[in-house]
CSV table of C-alpha atoms in Angstrom, one decimal:
chain,number,residue,atom,x,y,z
A,175,SER,CA,284.7,149.4,4.9
A,176,GLU,CA,284.7,146.4,7.3
A,177,ARG,CA,281.5,145.5,9.0
A,178,GLN,CA,281.6,145.7,12.8
A,179,SER,CA,281.3,142.7,15.1
A,180,ARG,CA,278.5,142.6,17.5
A,181,THR,CA,277.7,140.5,20.6
A,182,VAL,CA,274.5,138.5,20.8
A,183,PRO,CA,273.5,137.2,24.3
A,184,LEU,CA,272.5,133.5,24.3
A,185,CYS,CA,271.8,132.9,27.9
A,186,ALA,CA,272.9,134.2,31.3
A,187,GLY,CA,276.7,134.3,31.6
A,188,GLU,CA,277.3,133.3,27.9
A,189,GLN,CA,278.0,135.5,24.9
A,190,HIS,CA,278.6,134.7,21.2
A,191,SER,CA,280.5,136.9,18.8
A,192,ARG,CA,279.1,137.0,15.3
A,193,VAL,CA,280.6,138.8,12.4
A,194,SER,CA,278.3,139.5,9.5
A,195,LYS,CA,279.5,138.1,6.2
A,196,PRO,CA,280.1,140.4,3.3
A,197,ASP,CA,277.7,140.1,0.4
A,198,ALA,CA,278.4,137.3,-2.0
A,199,PRO,CA,279.9,138.4,-5.3
A,200,ARG,CA,277.3,138.6,-8.0
A,201,LYS,CA,277.5,136.4,-11.0
A,202,SER,CA,278.3,138.2,-14.3
A,203,ALA,CA,275.5,138.6,-16.8
A,204,PHE,CA,277.4,136.4,-19.2
A,205,LEU,CA,277.8,133.6,-16.7
A,206,MET,CA,274.1,133.7,-15.8
A,207,MET,CA,273.2,133.6,-19.5
A,208,LYS,CA,275.5,130.7,-19.9
A,209,GLU,CA,273.9,128.7,-17.1
A,210,ARG,CA,270.4,129.4,-18.5
A,211,ALA,CA,271.7,128.2,-21.9
A,212,ALA,CA,272.8,124.8,-20.5
A,213,SER,CA,270.7,122.0,-22.0
A,214,ARG,CA,270.3,118.6,-20.3
A,215,TYR,CA,270.2,115.5,-22.5
A,216,ARG,CA,269.3,111.9,-21.7
A,217,LEU,CA,271.6,109.5,-23.6
A,218,THR,CA,271.0,105.7,-23.9
A,219,LEU,CA,274.2,103.7,-24.4
A,220,GLU,CA,275.1,100.3,-25.6
A,221,TYR,CA,278.6,99.0,-25.1
A,222,ILE,CA,280.7,95.9,-25.2
A,223,GLY,CA,282.3,95.8,-21.7
A,224,THR,CA,285.2,93.4,-22.5
A,225,SER,CA,287.6,96.2,-23.2
A,226,PHE,CA,286.7,98.4,-20.3
A,227,HIS,CA,287.4,98.4,-16.5
A,228,GLY,CA,283.8,99.1,-15.8
A,229,SER,CA,281.6,102.1,-16.5
A,230,GLN,CA,282.8,104.5,-13.8
A,231,ARG,CA,285.8,106.8,-14.4
A,232,GLN,CA,289.1,105.4,-12.9
A,233,VAL,CA,292.5,107.0,-13.0
A,234,GLY,CA,294.8,105.4,-15.5
A,235,ARG,CA,292.2,102.9,-16.8
A,236,ARG,CA,289.9,102.8,-19.8
A,237,THR,CA,286.3,103.2,-18.8
A,238,VAL,CA,283.0,103.9,-20.5
A,239,GLN,CA,282.6,107.2,-18.7
A,240,ALA,CA,286.0,108.4,-19.7
A,241,GLU,CA,285.4,107.5,-23.3
A,242,LEU,CA,282.1,109.3,-23.4
A,243,GLU,CA,283.3,112.4,-21.6
A,244,SER,CA,286.3,112.5,-24.1
A,245,ALA,CA,283.8,112.4,-27.0
A,246,LEU,CA,281.7,115.2,-25.4
A,247,ALA,CA,284.8,117.3,-24.9
A,248,LYS,CA,285.8,117.0,-28.6
A,249,LEU,CA,282.3,118.0,-29.6
A,250,LEU,CA,282.3,121.0,-27.2
A,251,PRO,CA,285.9,122.1,-26.8
A,252,ARG,CA,284.9,125.5,-25.5
A,253,GLN,CA,282.6,124.3,-22.7
A,254,SER,CA,284.1,125.1,-19.3
A,255,PRO,CA,284.1,123.1,-17.1
A,256,PRO,CA,284.0,120.2,-19.6
A,257,PRO,CA,280.8,118.1,-19.8
A,258,VAL,CA,280.3,115.4,-17.2
A,259,ALA,CA,278.4,112.2,-17.8
A,260,VAL,CA,276.2,110.9,-14.9
A,261,PHE,CA,275.2,107.2,-15.2
A,262,ALA,CA,272.0,105.5,-14.0
A,263,GLY,CA,274.0,102.6,-12.7
A,264,ARG,CA,277.5,101.2,-12.6
A,265,THR,CA,278.7,98.2,-14.5
A,266,ASP,CA,281.8,96.2,-13.6
A,267,ALA,CA,284.7,95.3,-15.8
A,268,GLY,CA,283.6,93.0,-18.6
A,269,VAL,CA,279.9,93.7,-18.2
A,270,HIS,CA,278.0,94.7,-21.4
A,271,ALA,CA,275.1,97.1,-21.6
A,272,LEU,CA,272.1,97.3,-23.9
A,273,GLY,CA,270.4,100.4,-22.4
A,274,ASN,CA,272.5,102.2,-19.7
A,275,VAL,CA,271.0,105.7,-19.3
A,276,VAL,CA,273.2,108.8,-18.9
A,277,HIS,CA,272.5,112.5,-18.5
A,278,THR,CA,274.8,115.4,-19.3
A,279,ASP,CA,274.5,119.2,-19.4
A,280,LEU,CA,275.8,120.8,-22.6
A,281,VAL,CA,276.4,124.5,-23.5
A,282,ARG,CA,277.1,125.4,-27.1
A,283,ALA,CA,279.3,128.5,-27.7
A,284,ASP,CA,281.0,130.1,-30.7
A,285,LYS,CA,284.7,131.2,-30.7
A,286,SER,CA,283.8,134.5,-29.1
A,287,GLY,CA,282.0,132.8,-26.2
A,288,ARG,CA,278.5,133.7,-27.3
A,289,THR,CA,276.0,130.9,-26.6
A,290,GLN,CA,274.3,129.1,-29.5
A,291,LEU,CA,271.1,127.2,-29.9
A,292,PRO,CA,271.1,123.7,-28.3
A,293,PHE,CA,271.9,120.6,-30.3
A,294,GLY,CA,269.1,118.8,-32.0
A,295,GLU,CA,268.6,115.3,-30.8
A,296,ALA,CA,269.4,113.6,-34.1
A,297,ALA,CA,272.5,115.8,-34.6
A,298,LEU,CA,273.9,115.1,-31.2
A,299,LEU,CA,273.4,111.3,-31.6
A,300,GLY,CA,275.2,111.4,-34.9
A,301,ALA,CA,278.1,113.6,-33.6
A,302,LEU,CA,278.7,111.4,-30.5
A,303,ASN,CA,278.7,108.2,-32.5
A,304,TYR,CA,281.3,109.8,-34.8
A,305,PHE,CA,283.7,110.5,-31.9
A,306,LEU,CA,283.1,107.3,-29.9
A,307,GLY,CA,285.0,104.1,-30.6
A,308,GLU,CA,283.4,101.0,-32.1
A,309,ARG,CA,282.7,99.4,-28.7
A,310,ILE,CA,280.3,102.2,-27.5
A,311,GLY,CA,277.2,103.3,-29.2
A,312,VAL,CA,274.6,106.0,-28.4
A,313,VAL,CA,271.3,104.5,-29.4
A,314,GLY,CA,269.0,107.2,-28.1
A,315,VAL,CA,269.1,110.9,-27.3
A,316,ARG,CA,266.4,113.0,-25.7
A,317,ARG,CA,266.4,116.6,-24.4
A,318,VAL,CA,265.0,116.6,-20.9
A,319,PRO,CA,264.2,119.2,-18.2
A,320,PRO,CA,266.9,120.0,-15.6
A,321,SER,CA,265.0,118.0,-13.0
A,322,PHE,CA,265.8,114.8,-14.7
A,323,HIS,CA,268.6,112.8,-13.1
A,324,ALA,CA,269.8,109.5,-14.7
A,325,ARG,CA,270.4,107.9,-11.3
A,326,HIS,CA,267.6,109.3,-9.1
A,327,SER,CA,264.9,109.3,-11.8
A,328,ALA,CA,265.4,105.6,-12.6
A,329,VAL,CA,262.3,103.5,-11.8
A,330,ARG,CA,264.0,100.1,-12.3
A,331,ARG,CA,267.3,98.5,-13.3
A,332,THR,CA,267.5,95.1,-15.1
A,333,TYR,CA,270.4,92.7,-15.4
A,334,VAL,CA,270.5,89.6,-17.5
A,335,TYR,CA,273.0,86.7,-17.1
A,336,GLN,CA,273.2,84.4,-20.2
A,337,LEU,CA,274.2,80.8,-19.4
A,338,ARG,CA,275.4,77.9,-21.4
A,339,CYS,CA,275.1,74.7,-19.5
A,340,LEU,CA,275.5,71.0,-20.2
A,341,CYS,CA,272.6,69.0,-21.6
A,342,THR,CA,271.9,65.5,-20.3
A,343,LEU,CA,271.6,64.0,-23.8
A,344,THR,CA,274.5,61.7,-24.8
A,345,ALA,CA,273.9,61.1,-28.5
A,346,PRO,CA,277.1,60.1,-30.3
A,347,SER,CA,278.4,62.4,-32.9
A,348,ALA,CA,279.6,61.4,-36.4
A,349,ALA,CA,283.2,61.4,-35.0
A,350,GLY,CA,282.3,58.7,-32.4
A,351,VAL,CA,282.7,61.1,-29.5
A,352,LEU,CA,279.8,61.7,-27.3
A,353,ARG,CA,278.4,65.2,-27.9
A,354,SER,CA,278.0,65.7,-24.1
A,355,GLU,CA,281.7,64.9,-23.6
A,356,SER,CA,282.9,67.4,-26.2
A,357,CYS,CA,280.5,70.0,-25.0
A,358,GLN,CA,281.6,69.6,-21.4
A,359,SER,CA,285.2,69.9,-22.4
A,360,LEU,CA,284.5,73.3,-24.0
A,361,LEU,CA,282.3,74.5,-21.2
A,362,ARG,CA,285.1,73.8,-18.7
A,363,ARG,CA,287.3,76.1,-20.7
A,364,GLY,CA,284.7,78.8,-20.4
A,365,TRP,CA,284.1,78.8,-24.2
A,366,VAL,CA,281.6,77.2,-26.5
A,367,SER,CA,281.8,79.1,-29.8
A,368,SER,CA,283.2,82.3,-31.1
A,369,LEU,CA,279.7,83.8,-31.2
A,370,ASP,CA,279.4,83.4,-27.4
A,371,ALA,CA,282.9,84.6,-26.5
A,372,HIS,CA,282.9,87.0,-23.5
A,373,ARG,CA,279.1,87.1,-23.5
A,374,VAL,CA,278.0,84.0,-21.6
A,375,LEU,CA,278.6,82.2,-18.3
A,376,CYS,CA,279.6,78.6,-18.9
A,377,VAL,CA,278.4,75.9,-16.5
A,378,PRO,CA,279.9,72.5,-17.3
A,379,HIS,CA,277.1,70.6,-15.6
A,380,PRO,CA,273.3,70.0,-16.2
A,381,LEU,CA,271.0,72.4,-14.3
A,382,ASP,CA,267.7,71.7,-12.6
A,383,VAL,CA,265.6,74.6,-14.1
A,384,ASP,CA,262.5,73.8,-12.0
A,385,ALA,CA,264.6,74.0,-8.8
A,386,MET,CA,266.1,77.2,-9.9
A,387,ARG,CA,262.7,78.7,-10.5
A,388,ALA,CA,261.5,77.6,-7.1
A,389,ALA,CA,264.5,79.3,-5.5
A,390,ALA,CA,264.0,82.5,-7.5
A,391,HIS,CA,260.3,82.6,-6.3
A,392,LEU,CA,261.4,82.7,-2.7
A,393,LEU,CA,263.6,85.7,-3.3
A,394,LEU,CA,261.0,87.9,-4.8
A,395,GLY,CA,259.5,90.8,-2.9
A,396,VAL,CA,260.8,92.9,-0.1
A,397,HIS,CA,263.5,91.3,2.0
A,398,ASN,CA,266.6,92.0,4.2
A,399,PHE,CA,269.3,91.2,1.7
A,400,SER,CA,272.2,91.5,4.2
A,401,ALA,CA,273.6,88.1,3.0
A,402,PHE,CA,273.5,89.2,-0.6
A,403,ARG,CA,275.8,92.2,-0.5
A,404,SER,CA,279.5,92.9,-0.5
A,405,VAL,CA,281.5,93.9,2.6
A,406,ARG,CA,282.2,97.1,0.6
A,407,CYS,CA,278.5,98.0,0.3
A,408,SER,CA,277.8,101.5,1.7
A,409,ALA,CA,274.0,101.4,1.5
A,410,ASN,CA,272.3,102.6,4.7
A,411,SER,CA,269.7,99.8,4.6
A,412,PRO,CA,269.9,96.2,3.3
A,413,MET,CA,266.1,96.2,2.6
A,414,ARG,CA,265.3,95.9,-1.1
A,415,GLU,CA,262.4,94.9,-3.2
A,416,LEU,CA,263.1,92.4,-5.9
A,417,LEU,CA,260.7,92.9,-8.7
A,418,LYS,CA,261.7,90.1,-11.0
A,419,LEU,CA,264.0,87.1,-10.8
A,420,GLU,CA,263.3,84.7,-13.7
A,421,VAL,CA,265.0,81.7,-15.1
A,422,ILE,CA,264.3,81.6,-18.9
A,423,GLU,CA,265.1,78.8,-21.3
A,424,GLU,CA,266.1,80.4,-24.5
A,425,PRO,CA,264.5,79.1,-27.8
A,426,ARG,CA,266.7,77.3,-30.3
A,427,SER,CA,268.2,79.5,-33.0
A,428,ALA,CA,269.0,78.7,-36.7
A,429,LEU,CA,272.6,78.2,-35.6
A,430,ASP,CA,271.8,75.4,-33.1
A,431,GLU,CA,271.5,72.8,-35.9
A,432,PHE,CA,275.3,73.0,-36.2
A,433,VAL,CA,275.8,72.0,-32.5
A,434,ASP,CA,273.0,69.5,-32.1
A,435,GLU,CA,271.4,69.7,-28.7
A,436,CYS,CA,274.4,71.1,-26.9
A,437,PRO,CA,274.8,73.4,-25.1
A,438,ARG,CA,271.5,74.3,-23.3
A,439,ARG,CA,270.8,78.1,-23.3
A,440,LEU,CA,269.4,79.8,-20.2
A,441,SER,CA,269.0,83.4,-19.0
A,442,ILE,CA,268.6,84.7,-15.5
A,443,CYS,CA,266.8,88.1,-15.5
A,444,VAL,CA,267.0,90.2,-12.3
A,445,CYS,CA,265.0,93.5,-11.9
A,446,SER,CA,264.7,96.0,-9.0
A,447,ARG,CA,264.5,99.7,-8.5
A,448,SER,CA,268.0,99.6,-6.9
A,449,PHE,CA,270.5,97.0,-5.9
A,450,LEU,CA,273.0,96.6,-3.1
A,451,HIS,CA,276.7,96.3,-4.0
A,452,ASN,CA,277.2,92.9,-5.8
A,453,GLN,CA,273.6,91.9,-4.9
A,454,VAL,CA,272.9,90.7,-8.5
A,455,ARG,CA,275.9,88.4,-8.4
A,456,PHE,CA,274.9,86.9,-5.1
A,457,LEU,CA,271.3,86.3,-6.4
A,458,VAL,CA,272.5,84.5,-9.5
A,459,ALA,CA,275.0,82.4,-7.5
A,460,THR,CA,272.2,81.4,-5.1
A,461,VAL,CA,270.0,80.2,-7.9
A,462,LEU,CA,272.9,78.3,-9.6
A,463,GLU,CA,273.8,76.5,-6.3
A,464,VAL,CA,270.2,75.2,-6.1
A,465,GLY,CA,270.2,74.3,-9.8
A,466,LEU,CA,273.4,72.3,-9.4
A,467,GLY,CA,271.9,70.4,-6.5
A,468,ARG,CA,274.5,71.6,-4.0
A,469,ARG,CA,271.9,73.4,-1.9
A,470,ASP,CA,268.2,73.1,-1.3
A,471,LEU,CA,265.3,75.6,-0.8
A,472,SER,CA,265.7,75.7,3.0
A,473,TRP,CA,269.2,77.1,2.5
A,474,VAL,CA,267.7,80.0,0.5
A,475,GLU,CA,265.3,80.7,3.4
A,476,THR,CA,268.2,80.7,5.8
A,477,LEU,CA,270.0,83.3,3.6
A,478,LEU,CA,267.0,85.6,3.8
A,479,GLN,CA,267.0,85.4,7.6
A,480,ALA,CA,270.8,86.0,7.9
A,481,SER,CA,271.9,89.4,9.2
A,482,ASP,CA,275.5,89.3,8.0
A,483,LEU,CA,277.7,87.8,5.3
A,484,ARG,CA,278.7,84.6,7.0
A,485,HIS,CA,276.2,82.5,5.0
A,486,SER,CA,276.6,84.4,1.7
A,487,PRO,CA,276.8,82.3,-1.5
A,488,GLN,CA,280.2,82.2,-3.0
């Protein structure tokens, strides 16, 4: 039978009609058992981003999330709804990952729908790597409590830009062409060797590493990074704490003897609990502008005092 409406007086001359809602339908015992049987897993991924349009799922595009969820669906075809992968952070098209953390909730069931014991960590790792393509690898699996969240539980995020820049040495090669000239030609093309293809940022000029480190030091700590975010950034506050911004000169490897002293190998390491949209790119661009001699340290201080994007590094 329908429940009757009743009138509740709010104040003099005003009344409000309230209808009691019917009791919510109770979940079936099977559904409740299924929810209790869900196990949350923390996955650590490595991937080569060259073939993907970023990590986040996009309609009609190949992404890391879509590939991973497809592998999970093949592994658990009877799970409904299908497994969803939640990433700790997004990566853009072409960006690689060495340790992007993901969580997902999995329910094993047999053909009759009865729940089974959860996957063992080693078994899940092997099964996912079997279904995934060669450009994505699961390098770690851990069963975690339901309170763990890949994004909200993250304590820091780290990005590394690898650079190849021009050396100032001009020793002639055996062919009579200055090594710096041949190196600069390749760097202008955005390519140095097949081993660096799609993995490094090529800068066809010498860089002042000391100046870059001085600029990086100014950016450390808590600042208003309004000038270091995209116009599409939806963050409520531009305040962020930059934990690390280091310019590292990489040691020479065994392969460097084949290319003499060219090119110079640098890395820029950026670390924070969270970043604004495109903040890492703006930080790296700022340090490079100073390293190229186009800007000085006072310009960096001006950026930190700016409240909009008009002074943003390009």
